[in-house]
Amino acid sequence: MTGITTDTRVLCHYMRQECINHKHSYDRNHPVGRLINLLKLKMQVCTQRYDRRPYGVGLLVAGYDDQGPHIYQTCPSANFYDCKAMAIDCNLSDLINHGVRALTGTLPNETKLNNKNLSICVVGKNYKFHCLDENELEKYIIAEIVGTQPTSSASDSSEVGVGRTERHGEEQSSTLNPQDPTPVESATEDRRMQ
């Protein structure tokens, strides 16, 4: 996200509501491409009317559906771009380290990366949606500051972390293993095999 924060909240709320409505109506997850198309239509109206200003925000929207992984970039002009992303010889831990390193480079000098201004979530074909908790985030932040790979503690036994998400009062657990291929890499391999 880059731009006006209030516009971001409005658009994120809109996407959330569309996903909830689609799940309620069709009992399946909203396809990512269709969601972005609806977002584009909402943003386009503001560019054509004299009494409205365009949404002053660009979004990077990532998701996974039946068609595989998707990353879309939206612009305030209501244009959107379907981006391609690949991971070669990279596991989940390496991918998270790369993301943390990239985000660290974008911060102003007086701002330090911490678990208040960083959140990391993982989604993919073989992964349930999982957001890293504060302890897991802290490992990657410290590793970036020191300039090393995060080390797994004895209790982790080579896992990035174990996450719990609650959905409708039901607890689901998901385990992420840093030796597993990344979700994007797995989907790419599956497509090549077909």
CSV table of C-alpha atoms in Angstrom, one decimal:
chain,number,residue,atom,x,y,z
A,1,MET,CA,0.0,0.0,0.0
A,2,THR,CA,1.2,3.4,-0.9
A,3,GLY,CA,-0.8,6.6,-0.6
A,4,ILE,CA,-3.6,8.0,1.5
A,5,THR,CA,-4.3,5.7,4.5
A,6,THR,CA,-8.0,6.5,4.7
A,7,ASP,CA,-8.5,5.5,1.1
A,8,THR,CA,-6.7,2.3,1.8
A,9,ARG,CA,-9.0,1.5,4.7
A,10,VAL,CA,-12.1,2.2,2.5
A,11,LEU,CA,-10.8,-0.1,-0.3
A,12,CYS,CA,-9.6,-2.9,2.0
A,13,HIS,CA,-13.0,-2.8,3.7
A,14,TYR,CA,-14.7,-3.0,0.3
A,15,MET,CA,-12.6,-6.0,-0.7
A,16,ARG,CA,-13.3,-7.7,2.7
A,17,GLN,CA,-17.0,-7.2,2.3
A,18,GLU,CA,-17.0,-8.5,-1.3
A,19,CYS,CA,-15.1,-11.7,-0.1
A,20,ILE,CA,-17.6,-12.2,2.8
A,21,ASN,CA,-20.6,-11.7,0.5
A,22,HIS,CA,-19.2,-14.1,-2.1
A,23,LYS,CA,-18.4,-16.8,0.5
A,24,HIS,CA,-21.9,-16.4,2.0
A,25,SER,CA,-23.7,-16.5,-1.4
A,26,TYR,CA,-21.6,-19.2,-3.2
A,27,ASP,CA,-20.0,-21.1,-0.3
A,28,ARG,CA,-16.6,-20.8,-1.9
A,29,ASN,CA,-13.7,-18.3,-1.8
A,30,HIS,CA,-13.8,-15.2,-4.1
A,31,PRO,CA,-11.5,-15.6,-7.1
A,32,VAL,CA,-8.7,-13.1,-6.9
A,33,GLY,CA,-9.0,-11.8,-10.5
A,34,ARG,CA,-12.7,-11.1,-10.1
A,35,LEU,CA,-12.1,-9.3,-6.8
A,36,ILE,CA,-9.5,-7.0,-8.5
A,37,ASN,CA,-11.9,-6.4,-11.4
A,38,LEU,CA,-14.6,-5.3,-8.9
A,39,LEU,CA,-12.1,-3.0,-7.1
A,40,LYS,CA,-11.1,-1.5,-10.5
A,41,LEU,CA,-14.8,-0.7,-11.3
A,42,LYS,CA,-15.2,1.0,-7.9
A,43,MET,CA,-12.0,3.0,-8.4
A,44,GLN,CA,-12.9,3.9,-12.0
A,45,VAL,CA,-16.2,5.7,-11.0
A,46,CYS,CA,-14.2,8.3,-9.1
A,47,THR,CA,-12.0,9.1,-12.1
A,48,GLN,CA,-15.0,10.0,-14.3
A,49,ARG,CA,-17.1,12.2,-12.0
A,50,TYR,CA,-16.3,15.9,-11.3
A,51,ASP,CA,-17.7,15.7,-7.7
A,52,ARG,CA,-15.4,12.9,-6.6
A,53,ARG,CA,-11.7,12.7,-6.3
A,54,PRO,CA,-9.8,9.5,-7.3
A,55,TYR,CA,-8.7,7.1,-4.6
A,56,GLY,CA,-5.2,8.3,-3.8
A,57,VAL,CA,-3.7,4.8,-3.2
A,58,GLY,CA,-1.8,2.1,-5.0
A,59,LEU,CA,-2.2,-1.4,-3.7
A,60,LEU,CA,-0.3,-4.6,-4.0
A,61,VAL,CA,-2.8,-7.5,-3.6
A,62,ALA,CA,-1.7,-11.1,-3.4
A,63,GLY,CA,-3.9,-14.1,-3.2
A,64,TYR,CA,-4.3,-17.8,-4.1
A,65,ASP,CA,-7.3,-19.4,-5.7
A,66,ASP,CA,-8.2,-22.3,-8.1
A,67,GLN,CA,-6.1,-20.7,-10.8
A,68,GLY,CA,-2.9,-20.5,-8.6
A,69,PRO,CA,-1.1,-17.6,-7.0
A,70,HIS,CA,-1.7,-14.0,-8.1
A,71,ILE,CA,-0.1,-10.7,-7.4
A,72,TYR,CA,-1.9,-7.6,-8.6
A,73,GLN,CA,-0.8,-4.0,-8.6
A,74,THR,CA,-3.5,-1.3,-8.6
A,75,CYS,CA,-3.0,2.4,-9.4
A,76,PRO,CA,-5.1,5.5,-8.4
A,77,SER,CA,-6.1,5.7,-12.1
A,78,ALA,CA,-8.0,2.4,-11.7
A,79,ASN,CA,-5.5,0.5,-13.9
A,80,PHE,CA,-4.3,-2.8,-12.5
A,81,TYR,CA,-1.5,-5.1,-13.5
A,82,ASP,CA,-1.3,-8.9,-13.1
A,83,CYS,CA,2.3,-9.4,-11.9
A,84,LYS,CA,4.2,-12.7,-12.1
A,85,ALA,CA,6.3,-13.9,-9.3
A,86,MET,CA,8.6,-16.9,-9.1
A,87,ALA,CA,10.8,-18.4,-6.5
A,88,ILE,CA,13.8,-20.5,-7.6
A,89,ASP,CA,15.8,-22.5,-5.1
A,90,CYS,CA,14.2,-20.7,-2.3
A,91,ASN,CA,12.4,-22.0,0.7
A,92,LEU,CA,9.8,-20.2,2.9
A,93,SER,CA,12.4,-18.9,5.4
A,94,ASP,CA,14.5,-17.4,2.6
A,95,LEU,CA,11.5,-15.8,1.1
A,96,ILE,CA,10.5,-14.2,4.4
A,97,ASN,CA,14.1,-13.0,4.9
A,98,HIS,CA,14.2,-11.4,1.5
A,99,GLY,CA,10.9,-9.6,2.1
A,100,VAL,CA,12.1,-8.3,5.5
A,101,ARG,CA,15.3,-7.1,3.9
A,102,ALA,CA,13.4,-5.3,1.1
A,103,LEU,CA,11.1,-3.6,3.6
A,104,THR,CA,14.0,-2.5,5.8
A,105,GLY,CA,15.5,-0.8,2.8
A,106,THR,CA,12.3,1.2,2.2
A,107,LEU,CA,12.0,2.7,5.7
A,108,PRO,CA,13.3,6.2,6.6
A,109,ASN,CA,16.5,6.3,8.6
A,110,GLU,CA,14.8,7.3,11.8
A,111,THR,CA,12.3,4.5,11.6
A,112,LYS,CA,13.3,1.0,12.7
A,113,LEU,CA,11.5,-2.2,11.6
A,114,ASN,CA,9.6,-3.8,14.5
A,115,ASN,CA,6.6,-6.0,15.1
A,116,LYS,CA,4.4,-2.9,15.3
A,117,ASN,CA,5.0,-1.8,11.7
A,118,LEU,CA,5.5,-5.3,10.1
A,119,SER,CA,3.2,-8.2,9.6
A,120,ILE,CA,3.8,-11.3,7.5
A,121,CYS,CA,1.2,-13.8,6.4
A,122,VAL,CA,1.7,-16.9,4.3
A,123,VAL,CA,-0.9,-18.4,1.8
A,124,GLY,CA,-0.5,-21.0,-0.8
A,125,LYS,CA,-1.7,-24.3,-2.3
A,126,ASN,CA,-0.4,-26.5,0.6
A,127,TYR,CA,-0.7,-23.8,3.3
A,128,LYS,CA,-3.7,-22.5,5.2
A,129,PHE,CA,-3.7,-18.7,5.6
A,130,HIS,CA,-1.3,-18.0,8.5
A,131,CYS,CA,0.0,-14.8,10.0
A,132,LEU,CA,3.3,-15.0,11.9
A,133,ASP,CA,3.0,-14.1,15.6
A,134,GLU,CA,5.2,-11.5,17.4
A,135,ASN,CA,7.8,-14.1,18.5
A,136,GLU,CA,8.2,-15.5,14.9
A,137,LEU,CA,8.4,-11.9,13.5
A,138,GLU,CA,11.0,-11.0,16.1
A,139,LYS,CA,13.3,-13.8,14.9
A,140,TYR,CA,13.3,-12.4,11.4
A,141,ILE,CA,13.7,-8.8,12.5
A,142,ILE,CA,16.7,-9.7,14.7
A,143,ALA,CA,18.2,-11.8,11.9
A,144,GLU,CA,18.0,-8.8,9.6
A,145,ILE,CA,19.6,-6.4,12.1
A,146,VAL,CA,22.4,-8.8,12.8
A,147,GLY,CA,22.7,-9.8,9.1
A,148,THR,CA,22.2,-13.6,9.6
A,149,GLN,CA,19.6,-16.2,8.9
A,150,PRO,CA,17.1,-16.8,11.8
A,151,THR,CA,18.0,-19.8,14.0
A,152,SER,CA,15.5,-22.3,15.0
A,153,SER,CA,15.3,-23.0,18.7
A,154,ALA,CA,15.2,-26.6,20.0
A,155,SER,CA,11.5,-26.4,20.6
A,156,ASP,CA,10.9,-25.3,17.0
A,157,SER,CA,12.7,-28.4,15.5
A,158,SER,CA,13.4,-26.5,12.2
A,159,GLU,CA,9.9,-25.0,11.9
A,160,VAL,CA,9.4,-21.3,11.1
A,161,GLY,CA,6.5,-21.5,13.5
A,162,VAL,CA,3.2,-23.0,14.4
A,163,GLY,CA,0.2,-20.7,14.0
A,164,ARG,CA,-3.4,-20.8,15.1
A,165,THR,CA,-6.2,-19.1,13.4
A,166,GLU,CA,-9.8,-19.0,14.6
A,167,ARG,CA,-12.6,-19.1,12.2
A,168,HIS,CA,-16.2,-19.2,13.4
A,169,GLY,CA,-15.1,-20.4,16.8
A,170,GLU,CA,-13.1,-23.3,15.4
A,171,GLU,CA,-9.3,-23.5,15.9
A,172,GLN,CA,-7.1,-24.7,13.0
A,173,SER,CA,-3.4,-25.1,13.3
A,174,SER,CA,-0.9,-24.8,10.5
A,175,THR,CA,2.8,-25.6,10.6
A,176,LEU,CA,5.3,-24.0,8.3
A,177,ASN,CA,8.6,-25.7,7.6
A,178,PRO,CA,11.4,-23.6,6.2
A,179,GLN,CA,12.7,-26.6,4.1
A,180,ASP,CA,9.4,-26.7,2.2
A,181,PRO,CA,9.3,-24.9,-1.1
A,182,THR,CA,7.5,-21.6,-1.1
A,183,PRO,CA,3.8,-21.5,-2.0
A,184,VAL,CA,4.5,-19.7,-5.2
A,185,GLU,CA,7.3,-22.2,-6.1
A,186,SER,CA,5.0,-25.2,-5.4
A,187,ALA,CA,2.3,-23.8,-7.6
A,188,THR,CA,4.8,-23.2,-10.4
A,189,GLU,CA,6.0,-26.7,-10.2
A,190,ASP,CA,2.4,-28.1,-10.3
A,191,ARG,CA,1.7,-26.1,-13.5
A,192,ARG,CA,4.8,-27.4,-15.2
A,193,MET,CA,3.8,-31.0,-14.5
A,194,GLN,CA,0.3,-30.6,-16.0
